[in-house]
Amino acid sequence: MSEKSKNAIFISQTNLHEMLLSILTLWLSFFPFLRKQEIVPPGTVRFQENRYIDTEVISNFEWMVYLYKIKNDSTAAFYKSMLPDTSQIINGKNKYSNPKFADIPLTGISEFQALTYCKWRSNFVSNNIIDSKNICLSGQREYAKFDKVYKVVYRLPTPEELKTVSGMPKKVKPARNFEEMTSDGNVVVTDAFTRKAVTKNVSEAAALNRTFRCVAYFEKR
């Protein structure tokens, strides 16, 4: 066989391999569950590069879980300092302790309590999201490699983030008629993620219509 014929066969095989690779790539694009999934902090969706936000504000149930977690490894004084204002009554039922209101927005907590929760959540998620047994069962081994390099940090959103409407994922649900805390101290945003969003300054430490959600990002350990 001449050298020219050998080159022609090699070129033909190379083109065939490239064509098959293109077909395989196109075929896989129709099956997103086969592609590597984006790693997202629990409870959030991505809205900017390395910025993720809770889809909903923190609920009464989520705060009860937090209290349950810290009760066994904190002092009694610290645990007591994390209790919300439970004075609000709806139709004769306590808004915080009654199971009927477990999924409604948490209210009656201070900025200090919210910031403390963000710090606790950062540590808890970074230390517990990766469990070798769970990874093997779920098939998400990429989490294990990622976790060795990065940790998750939660914080309060900025006023600008809470007033974002255009481009915000549809999964992010507004807490209408509620004030949401921000990272700017006494600044809150009412009706966040809607065109009616309003920024205002507040003086009281807590309010029965004030709640919060977290923004998260990945940071190298």
Coordinates of N, CA and C in Angstrom, one line a residue, residues 8-216:
A8 N -4.6 8.6 3.5 CA -6.0 8.7 3.2 C -6.9 7.9 4.2
I9 N -6.4 6.7 4.5 CA -7.1 5.9 5.4 C -7.1 6.5 6.8
F10 N -5.9 7.0 7.2 CA -5.8 7.6 8.6 C -6.7 8.8 8.7
I11 N -6.7 9.7 7.7 CA -7.6 10.9 7.7 C -9.0 10.5 7.8
S12 N -9.4 9.4 7.0 CA -10.8 8.9 7.0 C -11.2 8.4 8.4
Q13 N -10.3 7.7 9.1 CA -10.6 7.2 10.4 C -10.7 8.3 11.4
T14 N -9.8 9.3 11.3 CA -9.8 10.4 12.2 C -11.1 11.2 12.1
N15 N -11.6 11.4 10.8 CA -12.8 12.1 10.6 C -14.0 11.3 11.2
L16 N -13.9 10.0 11.0 CA -15.0 9.1 11.6 C -15.0 9.2 13.1
H17 N -13.9 9.2 13.7 CA -13.8 9.3 15.2 C -14.4 10.7 15.7
E18 N -14.1 11.7 14.9 CA -14.6 13.1 15.3 C -16.1 13.1 15.1
M19 N -16.6 12.5 14.0 CA -18.0 12.5 13.8 C -18.8 11.7 14.8
L20 N -18.2 10.5 15.2 CA -18.8 9.7 16.3 C -18.9 10.5 17.6
L21 N -17.8 11.2 17.9 CA -17.7 12.0 19.1 C -18.7 13.1 19.1
S22 N -18.9 13.7 18.0 CA -19.9 14.8 17.9 C -21.3 14.2 18.1
I23 N -21.6 13.1 17.5 CA -22.9 12.4 17.6 C -23.1 12.0 19.1
L24 N -22.1 11.5 19.7 CA -22.3 11.1 21.1 C -22.5 12.3 22.0
T25 N -21.8 13.4 21.8 CA -22.0 14.6 22.5 C -23.4 15.2 22.4
L26 N -23.9 15.2 21.1 CA -25.2 15.6 20.9 C -26.3 14.7 21.5
W27 N -26.0 13.4 21.5 CA -27.0 12.5 22.1 C -27.0 12.7 23.6
L28 N -25.9 12.9 24.3 CA -25.8 13.1 25.7 C -26.5 14.4 26.1
S29 N -26.6 15.4 25.2 CA -27.2 16.7 25.5 C -28.7 16.5 25.7
F30 N -29.3 15.4 25.2 CA -30.7 15.2 25.4 C -31.0 14.5 26.8
F31 N -29.9 14.1 27.5 CA -30.0 13.4 28.7 C -29.3 14.1 29.8
P32 N -29.8 15.3 30.3 CA -29.1 16.1 31.3 C -28.7 15.3 32.6
F33 N -29.5 14.3 32.9 CA -29.1 13.6 34.2 C -27.9 12.8 34.0
L34 N -27.4 12.6 32.8 CA -26.1 11.9 32.6 C -24.9 12.9 32.6
R35 N -25.2 14.2 32.6 CA -24.1 15.2 32.6 C -23.8 15.5 34.1
K36 N -22.6 15.9 34.3 CA -22.2 16.3 35.7 C -23.0 17.4 36.2
Q37 N -23.6 17.3 37.3 CA -24.5 18.3 37.9 C -23.7 19.4 38.6
E38 N -24.2 20.6 38.5 CA -23.6 21.7 39.2 C -23.7 21.5 40.7
I39 N -22.7 21.8 41.5 CA -22.7 21.7 42.9 C -23.3 22.9 43.5
V40 N -24.4 22.8 44.2 CA -25.1 24.0 44.7 C -25.3 23.8 46.2
P41 N -25.0 24.8 47.0 CA -25.3 24.8 48.5 C -26.7 24.4 48.8
P42 N -27.0 23.6 49.8 CA -28.4 23.1 50.1 C -29.3 24.3 50.3
G43 N -30.5 24.2 49.7 CA -31.6 25.2 49.8 C -31.5 26.4 48.9
T44 N -30.5 26.4 48.0 CA -30.3 27.6 47.2 C -30.3 27.3 45.7
V45 N -30.3 28.4 45.0 CA -30.1 28.4 43.5 C -29.1 29.4 43.1
R46 N -28.4 29.2 42.0 CA -27.4 30.2 41.6 C -28.1 31.4 40.9
F47 N -27.7 32.6 41.3 CA -28.2 33.8 40.6 C -27.1 34.6 40.0
Q48 N -25.8 34.4 40.4 CA -24.6 35.0 39.9 C -23.5 34.0 39.9
E49 N -22.4 34.4 39.3 CA -21.2 33.5 39.4 C -20.8 33.4 40.9
N50 N -20.8 32.1 41.3 CA -20.4 31.8 42.7 C -21.3 32.6 43.7
R51 N -22.5 32.8 43.4 CA -23.5 33.4 44.3 C -24.8 32.6 44.3
Y52 N -25.2 32.1 45.4 CA -26.4 31.3 45.5 C -27.3 31.9 46.6
I53 N -28.6 31.8 46.4 CA -29.6 32.4 47.3 C -30.7 31.4 47.7
D54 N -31.1 31.5 48.9 CA -32.2 30.6 49.4 C -33.4 30.8 48.5
T55 N -34.1 29.8 48.1 CA -35.3 29.9 47.3 C -36.4 30.5 48.1
E56 N -36.4 30.3 49.4 CA -37.5 30.8 50.3 C -36.8 31.4 51.6
V57 N -37.5 32.2 52.3 CA -37.0 32.7 53.6 C -37.0 31.6 54.6
I58 N -36.3 31.8 55.7 CA -36.2 30.7 56.7 C -37.5 30.5 57.3
S59 N -37.9 29.3 57.5 CA -39.3 29.0 58.1 C -39.1 28.7 59.6
N60 N -40.3 28.6 60.2 CA -40.3 28.3 61.6 C -39.7 26.9 61.8
F61 N -40.0 26.0 60.9 CA -39.5 24.6 61.1 C -38.0 24.6 61.0
E62 N -37.4 25.3 60.0 CA -36.0 25.4 59.9 C -35.3 25.9 61.1
W63 N -35.9 26.9 61.7 CA -35.4 27.4 63.0 C -35.5 26.4 64.1
M64 N -36.5 25.7 64.1 CA -36.6 24.6 65.2 C -35.6 23.6 65.0
V65 N -35.3 23.2 63.8 CA -34.2 22.3 63.5 C -32.8 22.8 64.0
Y66 N -32.6 24.1 63.7 CA -31.4 24.8 64.2 C -31.3 24.7 65.7
L67 N -32.4 25.0 66.4 CA -32.4 25.0 67.9 C -32.2 23.6 68.4
Y68 N -32.7 22.6 67.7 CA -32.5 21.2 68.1 C -31.0 20.9 68.0
K69 N -30.4 21.3 66.9 CA -29.0 21.0 66.7 C -28.1 21.6 67.7
I70 N -28.4 22.9 68.1 CA -27.4 23.6 69.0 C -27.7 23.3 70.4
K71 N -28.9 22.7 70.7 CA -29.2 22.5 72.1 C -28.2 21.5 72.8
N72 N -27.8 20.5 72.1 CA -26.9 19.5 72.7 C -25.4 19.9 72.8
D73 N -25.0 20.9 72.0 CA -23.6 21.3 72.0 C -23.3 22.7 72.3
S74 N -24.3 23.4 73.0 CA -24.1 24.8 73.3 C -24.5 25.0 74.8
T75 N -24.2 26.1 75.3 CA -24.5 26.4 76.7 C -26.0 26.8 76.8
A76 N -26.6 26.7 78.0 CA -28.0 27.0 78.1 C -28.3 28.5 77.8
A77 N -27.3 29.3 78.2 CA -27.4 30.7 77.9 C -27.5 31.0 76.4
F78 N -26.6 30.4 75.6 CA -26.5 30.6 74.2 C -27.8 30.1 73.6
Y79 N -28.3 28.9 74.0 CA -29.5 28.4 73.4 C -30.7 29.3 73.7
K80 N -30.8 29.8 74.9 CA -31.8 30.8 75.2 C -31.8 32.0 74.4
S81 N -30.5 32.5 74.1 CA -30.4 33.7 73.3 C -30.8 33.5 71.8
M82 N -31.0 32.3 71.4 CA -31.4 32.0 70.0 C -32.9 31.8 69.9
L83 N -33.6 31.8 71.0 CA -35.1 31.7 70.9 C -35.7 32.9 70.3
P84 N -36.7 32.7 69.4 CA -37.4 33.8 68.8 C -38.4 34.4 69.7
D85 N -39.0 35.5 69.3 CA -40.1 36.1 70.1 C -41.4 35.3 69.7
T86 N -41.9 34.6 70.8 CA -43.0 33.7 70.5 C -44.3 34.2 71.0
S87 N -44.4 35.6 71.1 CA -45.6 36.2 71.6 C -46.7 36.3 70.6
Q88 N -46.4 36.1 69.3 CA -47.5 36.3 68.4 C -48.5 35.2 68.4
I89 N -49.8 35.5 68.5 CA -50.9 34.5 68.5 C -51.8 34.7 67.3
I90 N -52.1 33.6 66.6 CA -53.0 33.7 65.5 C -54.2 32.7 65.7
N91 N -55.4 33.3 65.8 CA -56.6 32.5 66.1 C -56.4 31.6 67.3
G92 N -55.8 32.2 68.4 CA -55.6 31.5 69.6 C -54.5 30.5 69.7
K93 N -53.7 30.5 68.6 CA -52.6 29.5 68.5 C -51.3 30.2 68.4
N94 N -50.3 29.7 69.1 CA -48.9 30.3 69.0 C -48.3 30.1 67.6
K95 N -47.9 31.2 67.0 CA -47.4 31.2 65.7 C -46.2 30.4 65.5
Y96 N -45.4 30.3 66.6 CA -44.1 29.7 66.4 C -44.1 28.2 66.8
S97 N -44.8 27.8 67.9 CA -44.7 26.5 68.4 C -45.8 25.6 67.8
N98 N -46.8 26.1 67.2 CA -47.9 25.3 66.7 C -47.5 24.7 65.4
P99 N -47.6 23.3 65.2 CA -47.2 22.7 63.9 C -47.9 23.2 62.7
K100 N -49.1 23.8 62.9 CA -49.8 24.3 61.7 C -49.1 25.4 61.0
F101 N -48.2 26.1 61.8 CA -47.4 27.3 61.2 C -46.0 26.9 61.0
A102 N -45.7 25.6 60.8 CA -44.3 25.2 60.7 C -43.6 25.8 59.4
D103 N -44.4 25.9 58.3 CA -43.8 26.3 57.1 C -43.9 27.8 56.8
I104 N -44.4 28.6 57.7 CA -44.5 30.0 57.4 C -43.2 30.7 57.8
P105 N -43.0 31.9 57.2 CA -41.7 32.6 57.5 C -41.4 32.8 59.0
L106 N -40.2 32.6 59.4 CA -39.8 32.8 60.7 C -39.7 34.4 61.0
T107 N -40.3 34.8 62.1 CA -40.2 36.2 62.4 C -39.9 36.4 63.9
G108 N -39.7 37.6 64.3 CA -39.4 37.8 65.8 C -38.0 37.5 66.2
I109 N -37.0 37.6 65.3 CA -35.6 37.4 65.6 C -34.8 38.6 65.3
S110 N -33.7 38.7 65.9 CA -32.8 39.9 65.7 C -31.8 39.7 64.6
E111 N -31.1 40.7 64.2 CA -30.0 40.6 63.3 C -28.9 39.7 63.9
F112 N -28.6 39.9 65.1 CA -27.6 39.1 65.8 C -27.9 37.6 65.7
Q113 N -29.2 37.2 65.9 CA -29.6 35.8 65.8 C -29.4 35.3 64.3
A114 N -29.8 36.2 63.4 CA -29.7 35.8 62.0 C -28.3 35.6 61.6
L115 N -27.4 36.5 62.0 CA -26.0 36.4 61.7 C -25.3 35.1 62.3
T116 N -25.8 34.8 63.5 CA -25.3 33.7 64.2 C -25.7 32.4 63.5
Y117 N -26.9 32.4 63.0 CA -27.4 31.3 62.3 C -26.6 31.1 61.0
C118 N -26.3 32.2 60.3 CA -25.5 32.1 59.0 C -24.2 31.4 59.3
K119 N -23.5 31.8 60.4 CA -22.2 31.3 60.8 C -22.4 29.8 61.1
W120 N -23.4 29.4 61.9 CA -23.6 28.0 62.2 C -23.9 27.2 61.0
R121 N -24.7 27.7 60.1 CA -25.1 27.0 58.9 C -23.9 26.8 58.0
S122 N -23.0 27.8 57.9 CA -21.8 27.6 57.1 C -20.9 26.5 57.6
N123 N -20.8 26.4 58.9 CA -20.0 25.3 59.5 C -20.6 24.0 59.4
F124 N -21.9 24.0 59.6 CA -22.7 22.7 59.6 C -22.7 22.1 58.2
V125 N -23.0 22.9 57.2 CA -23.0 22.4 55.8 C -21.6 22.0 55.4
S126 N -20.6 22.8 55.6 CA -19.3 22.5 55.2 C -18.7 21.2 55.8
N127 N -19.1 21.0 57.0 CA -18.6 19.8 57.8 C -19.5 18.5 57.6
N128 N -20.7 18.7 57.1 CA -21.6 17.5 57.1 C -22.2 17.2 55.7
I129 N -22.1 18.1 54.7 CA -22.7 17.8 53.5 C -22.1 16.6 52.8
I130 N -20.8 16.4 53.0 CA -20.0 15.3 52.4 C -19.9 14.2 53.4
D131 N -20.6 13.1 53.0 CA -20.6 11.9 53.8 C -20.3 10.7 52.8
S132 N -19.2 10.0 53.0 CA -18.7 9.1 52.0 C -19.8 8.0 51.6
K133 N -20.6 7.6 52.6 CA -21.6 6.6 52.4 C -22.7 7.2 51.5
N134 N -23.1 8.4 51.8 CA -24.2 9.0 51.0 C -23.7 9.3 49.6
I135 N -22.5 9.7 49.5 CA -22.0 9.9 48.1 C -22.0 8.7 47.3
C136 N -21.5 7.6 47.8 CA -21.5 6.3 47.1 C -22.9 5.9 46.7
L137 N -23.9 6.1 47.6 CA -25.3 5.7 47.3 C -25.9 6.6 46.2
S138 N -25.6 7.9 46.3 CA -26.2 8.9 45.4 C -25.4 9.0 44.0
G139 N -24.2 8.5 44.0 CA -23.5 8.5 42.8 C -22.8 9.9 42.5
Q140 N -22.8 10.8 43.5 CA -22.3 12.1 43.3 C -20.9 12.2 43.9
R141 N -20.0 11.5 43.4 CA -18.6 11.4 44.0 C -17.9 12.7 43.8
E142 N -18.3 13.5 42.8 CA -17.6 14.8 42.6 C -17.7 15.7 43.8
Y143 N -18.7 15.5 44.6 CA -18.8 16.3 45.9 C -17.6 16.1 46.8
A144 N -17.2 14.8 46.9 CA -16.1 14.5 47.7 C -14.8 15.2 47.3
K145 N -14.5 15.3 46.0 CA -13.3 16.0 45.5 C -13.5 17.5 45.8
F146 N -14.7 18.0 45.5 CA -14.9 19.4 45.7 C -14.8 19.8 47.1
D147 N -15.2 19.0 48.0 CA -15.3 19.4 49.4 C -13.9 19.5 50.0
K148 N -12.9 18.8 49.5 CA -11.5 18.9 50.0 C -10.9 20.2 49.8
V149 N -11.4 21.0 48.8 CA -10.8 22.2 48.4 C -11.7 23.4 48.9
Y150 N -13.0 23.3 48.9 CA -13.9 24.4 49.2 C -14.8 24.2 50.4
K151 N -15.2 25.3 50.9 CA -16.2 25.2 52.0 C -17.4 26.2 51.6
V152 N -18.5 26.0 52.2 CA -19.7 26.9 51.9 C -19.8 28.0 53.0
V153 N -20.0 29.2 52.5 CA -20.2 30.3 53.4 C -21.6 30.9 53.2
Y154 N -22.3 31.1 54.3 CA -23.7 31.7 54.2 C -23.6 33.1 54.8
R155 N -24.3 34.0 54.3 CA -24.4 35.4 54.8 C -25.7 36.0 54.5
L156 N -26.0 37.2 55.1 CA -27.2 37.9 54.7 C -27.1 38.6 53.4
P157 N -28.1 38.7 52.6 CA -28.1 39.3 51.3 C -27.8 40.8 51.4
T158 N -27.3 41.5 50.4 CA -27.2 42.9 50.3 C -28.6 43.5 49.9
P159 N -28.9 44.7 50.2 CA -30.1 45.3 49.7 C -30.3 45.2 48.2
E160 N -29.2 45.4 47.5 CA -29.2 45.3 46.0 C -29.6 43.9 45.5
E161 N -29.1 42.9 46.2 CA -29.4 41.5 45.9 C -30.9 41.2 46.1
L162 N -31.5 41.7 47.2 CA -32.9 41.5 47.5 C -33.8 42.3 46.5
K163 N -33.3 43.3 45.9 CA -34.1 44.1 45.0 C -34.0 43.7 43.6
T164 N -33.2 42.7 43.3 CA -33.0 42.2 42.0 C -34.3 41.5 41.5
V165 N -34.7 41.9 40.3 CA -35.9 41.3 39.7 C -35.5 40.6 38.4
S166 N -34.9 41.3 37.5 CA -34.5 40.7 36.2 C -33.4 39.8 36.4
G167 N -33.6 38.6 35.8 CA -32.5 37.6 35.9 C -32.5 36.7 37.1
M168 N -33.3 37.0 38.1 CA -33.4 36.1 39.3 C -34.1 34.8 38.9
P169 N -33.6 33.7 39.3 CA -34.3 32.4 39.0 C -35.7 32.4 39.5
K170 N -36.6 31.7 38.7 CA -38.0 31.7 39.1 C -38.3 30.9 40.4
K171 N -37.3 30.0 40.8 CA -37.5 29.3 42.0 C -37.4 30.1 43.2
V172 N -36.9 31.3 43.1 CA -36.8 32.2 44.3 C -38.1 32.9 44.5
K173 N -38.7 32.6 45.7 CA -40.1 33.0 46.0 C -40.0 34.2 46.9
P174 N -40.7 35.3 46.5 CA -40.8 36.5 47.3 C -41.6 36.2 48.6
A175 N -41.3 36.8 49.7 CA -42.1 36.8 50.9 C -42.9 38.1 51.0
R176 N -44.0 38.1 50.4 CA -44.7 39.4 50.2 C -45.2 39.9 51.5
N177 N -45.1 41.2 51.7 CA -45.5 41.9 52.9 C -44.6 41.7 54.1
F178 N -43.5 41.1 53.8 CA -42.5 40.8 54.9 C -41.3 41.7 54.7
E179 N -40.7 42.1 55.8 CA -39.4 42.8 55.7 C -38.3 41.7 55.7
E180 N -37.3 41.9 54.9 CA -36.2 40.9 54.9 C -34.9 41.6 55.3
M181 N -34.2 41.0 56.2 CA -32.9 41.6 56.7 C -31.9 41.6 55.6
T182 N -30.9 42.5 55.8 CA -29.8 42.6 54.8 C -28.5 42.7 55.6
S183 N -27.4 42.7 54.8 CA -26.1 42.7 55.4 C -25.7 44.1 55.8
D184 N -26.6 45.1 55.5 CA -26.4 46.5 55.9 C -27.0 46.9 57.2
G185 N -26.8 46.1 58.2 CA -27.3 46.5 59.5 C -28.8 46.7 59.7
N186 N -29.1 48.0 59.9 CA -30.5 48.3 60.1 C -31.4 48.6 58.9
V187 N -30.8 48.2 57.7 CA -31.6 48.3 56.4 C -32.3 47.0 56.1
V188 N -33.6 47.1 55.8 CA -34.4 46.0 55.4 C -35.0 46.3 54.0
V189 N -35.5 45.2 53.4 CA -36.2 45.3 52.1 C -37.5 44.7 52.2
T190 N -38.6 45.4 51.9 CA -39.9 44.9 51.9 C -40.3 44.4 50.5
D191 N -41.0 43.3 50.5 CA -41.4 42.7 49.2 C -40.3 42.5 48.2
A192 N -39.2 41.8 48.8 CA -38.0 41.5 48.0 C -38.4 40.7 46.7
F193 N -37.6 41.0 45.7 CA -37.7 40.3 44.4 C -39.0 40.6 43.6
T194 N -39.6 41.7 44.0 CA -40.8 42.2 43.2 C -40.5 43.6 42.8
R195 N -41.3 44.1 41.9 CA -41.1 45.5 41.5 C -41.6 46.5 42.5
K196 N -42.2 46.0 43.6 CA -42.7 46.8 44.7 C -41.7 46.9 45.8
A197 N -40.5 46.3 45.6 CA -39.5 46.2 46.7 C -39.1 47.6 47.1
V198 N -39.1 47.8 48.4 CA -38.7 49.1 49.0 C -37.6 48.9 50.1
T199 N -36.6 49.7 50.1 CA -35.6 49.7 51.1 C -35.9 50.7 52.2
K200 N -35.7 50.4 53.4 CA -36.0 51.3 54.5 C -35.1 51.0 55.7
N201 N -34.9 52.1 56.5 CA -34.1 51.9 57.7 C -35.0 51.6 58.9
V202 N -34.6 50.8 59.8 CA -35.4 50.4 60.9 C -34.6 50.6 62.2
S203 N -35.2 50.8 63.3 CA -34.5 51.1 64.6 C -34.7 49.9 65.6
E204 N -35.9 49.2 65.5 CA -36.2 48.2 66.4 C -35.3 46.9 66.1
A205 N -34.9 46.2 67.1 CA -34.0 45.0 66.9 C -34.7 43.9 66.2
A206 N -36.0 43.7 66.4 CA -36.8 42.6 65.8 C -38.2 43.1 65.5
A207 N -38.8 42.4 64.6 CA -40.2 42.8 64.3 C -41.0 41.5 63.9
L208 N -42.3 41.5 64.1 CA -43.1 40.3 63.9 C -43.5 40.2 62.4
N209 N -43.0 41.1 61.6 CA -43.1 40.9 60.1 C -41.8 40.9 59.4
R210 N -40.7 40.7 60.2 CA -39.3 40.7 59.6 C -38.7 39.3 59.6
T211 N -38.2 38.9 58.5 CA -37.6 37.6 58.4 C -36.3 37.7 57.6
F212 N -35.7 36.6 57.2 CA -34.5 36.6 56.4 C -34.3 35.4 55.6
R213 N -33.4 35.5 54.6 CA -32.9 34.3 53.9 C -31.4 34.5 53.7
C214 N -30.7 33.5 53.3 CA -29.2 33.5 53.2 C -28.8 33.5 51.7
V215 N -27.6 34.2 51.5 CA -26.9 34.0 50.3 C -25.6 33.2 50.6
A216 N -25.3 32.3 49.7 CA -24.1 31.4 49.9 C -23.1 31.6 48.8

